[in-house]
XYZ file of C-alpha atoms in Angstrom:
115
model
C -142.670 -82.879 27.733
C -144.819 -85.674 29.119
C -142.105 -87.238 31.309
C -141.422 -84.276 33.638
C -145.034 -83.856 34.889
C -145.350 -87.625 35.224
C -142.141 -87.853 37.272
C -143.289 -84.932 39.447
C -146.646 -86.623 40.036
C -145.034 -89.943 40.950
C -142.589 -88.227 43.315
C -145.324 -86.217 45.039
C -147.593 -89.271 45.289
C -144.889 -91.385 46.959
C -143.897 -88.478 49.201
C -147.517 -88.044 50.266
C -147.915 -91.752 50.990
C -144.742 -91.771 53.112
C -145.800 -88.699 55.100
C -147.560 -89.300 58.396
C -151.064 -87.986 58.971
C -149.714 -85.566 61.598
C -147.299 -83.994 59.111
C -149.917 -83.175 56.473
C -151.195 -79.613 56.467
C -154.573 -78.077 55.588
C -156.291 -81.305 54.400
C -156.399 -84.976 55.358
C -153.833 -87.207 53.712
C -156.390 -89.016 51.555
C -157.551 -85.684 50.127
C -153.959 -84.841 49.189
C -153.621 -88.191 47.414
C -156.714 -87.446 45.321
C -155.545 -83.899 44.556
C -152.146 -85.167 43.427
C -153.655 -87.839 41.190
C -156.562 -85.835 39.740
C -154.773 -82.542 39.093
C -151.524 -84.047 37.907
C -149.558 -80.879 37.210
C -151.006 -78.463 39.762
C -151.646 -81.078 42.483
C -148.029 -82.185 42.954
C -146.780 -78.597 42.957
C -149.346 -77.596 45.603
C -148.447 -80.672 47.687
C -144.741 -79.868 47.578
C -145.332 -76.197 48.352
C -148.050 -76.338 51.024
C -149.143 -79.864 51.838
C -146.404 -81.094 54.107
C -144.879 -79.813 57.324
C -141.142 -79.459 56.822
C -139.056 -80.168 59.911
C -135.792 -78.320 60.455
C -133.766 -78.882 63.578
C -132.800 -75.843 65.582
C -129.493 -74.601 64.222
C -129.395 -77.183 61.458
C -128.884 -76.154 57.885
C -129.893 -79.412 56.225
C -128.867 -83.009 55.657
C -125.161 -82.253 56.003
C -125.553 -81.296 59.656
C -127.597 -84.447 60.315
C -124.786 -86.543 58.861
C -122.204 -84.753 60.994
C -124.249 -85.417 64.142
C -124.737 -89.024 63.083
C -120.994 -89.544 62.643
C -120.280 -88.255 66.145
C -122.450 -90.982 67.650
C -120.465 -93.797 66.021
C -117.677 -95.303 68.124
C -114.637 -97.045 66.682
C -114.271 -100.694 67.705
C -111.131 -100.038 69.750
C -113.007 -97.369 71.743
C -116.203 -99.377 72.141
C -116.361 -100.961 75.630
C -118.854 -103.630 74.525
C -116.580 -104.747 71.700
C -113.529 -104.845 73.969
C -115.468 -106.885 76.529
C -116.455 -109.394 73.841
C -112.772 -109.769 72.942
C -111.857 -110.454 76.580
C -114.624 -113.061 76.786
C -113.253 -114.779 73.668
C -109.621 -114.912 74.924
C -109.849 -118.294 76.755
C -111.073 -119.939 73.547
C -108.192 -118.385 71.625
C -105.629 -119.646 74.176
C -107.027 -123.172 73.896
C -106.889 -123.007 70.096
C -103.270 -121.756 70.160
C -102.274 -124.658 72.404
C -103.776 -127.152 69.975
C -101.984 -125.589 67.014
C -98.621 -125.560 68.792
C -98.643 -129.322 69.365
C -100.751 -129.654 72.458
C -103.431 -132.266 72.669
C -106.994 -131.382 72.001
C -110.303 -133.184 71.684
C -109.738 -133.853 67.957
C -106.218 -135.208 68.450
C -106.135 -138.941 67.484
C -102.614 -139.703 68.729
C -102.201 -140.877 72.314
C -100.195 -138.653 74.648
C -96.499 -139.493 74.906
C -95.448 -141.214 78.161
């Protein structure tokens, strides 16, 4: 019976600390902190019900829609022009490495070239 109010108080306290001053309603943030800590059953409930401005995007139902929008912004590596450009920039180094592996001479090759 003691754990649930304590967990609620801790959650509300951390939520209040992470909320910006602009998002607090009715009272300054420091006042909400004192209310949450002094009135440890009523304070957290009041904070969660009326102390914070809740932001909902227009047309959004909740976190699921945020995740869908977030996924649409991600680009696969084969569609990402920056990634493809970095591969093209790395190609000369790869050609040089392939030549060394196939028996060509390179800077680390200790044997003299055949004449």
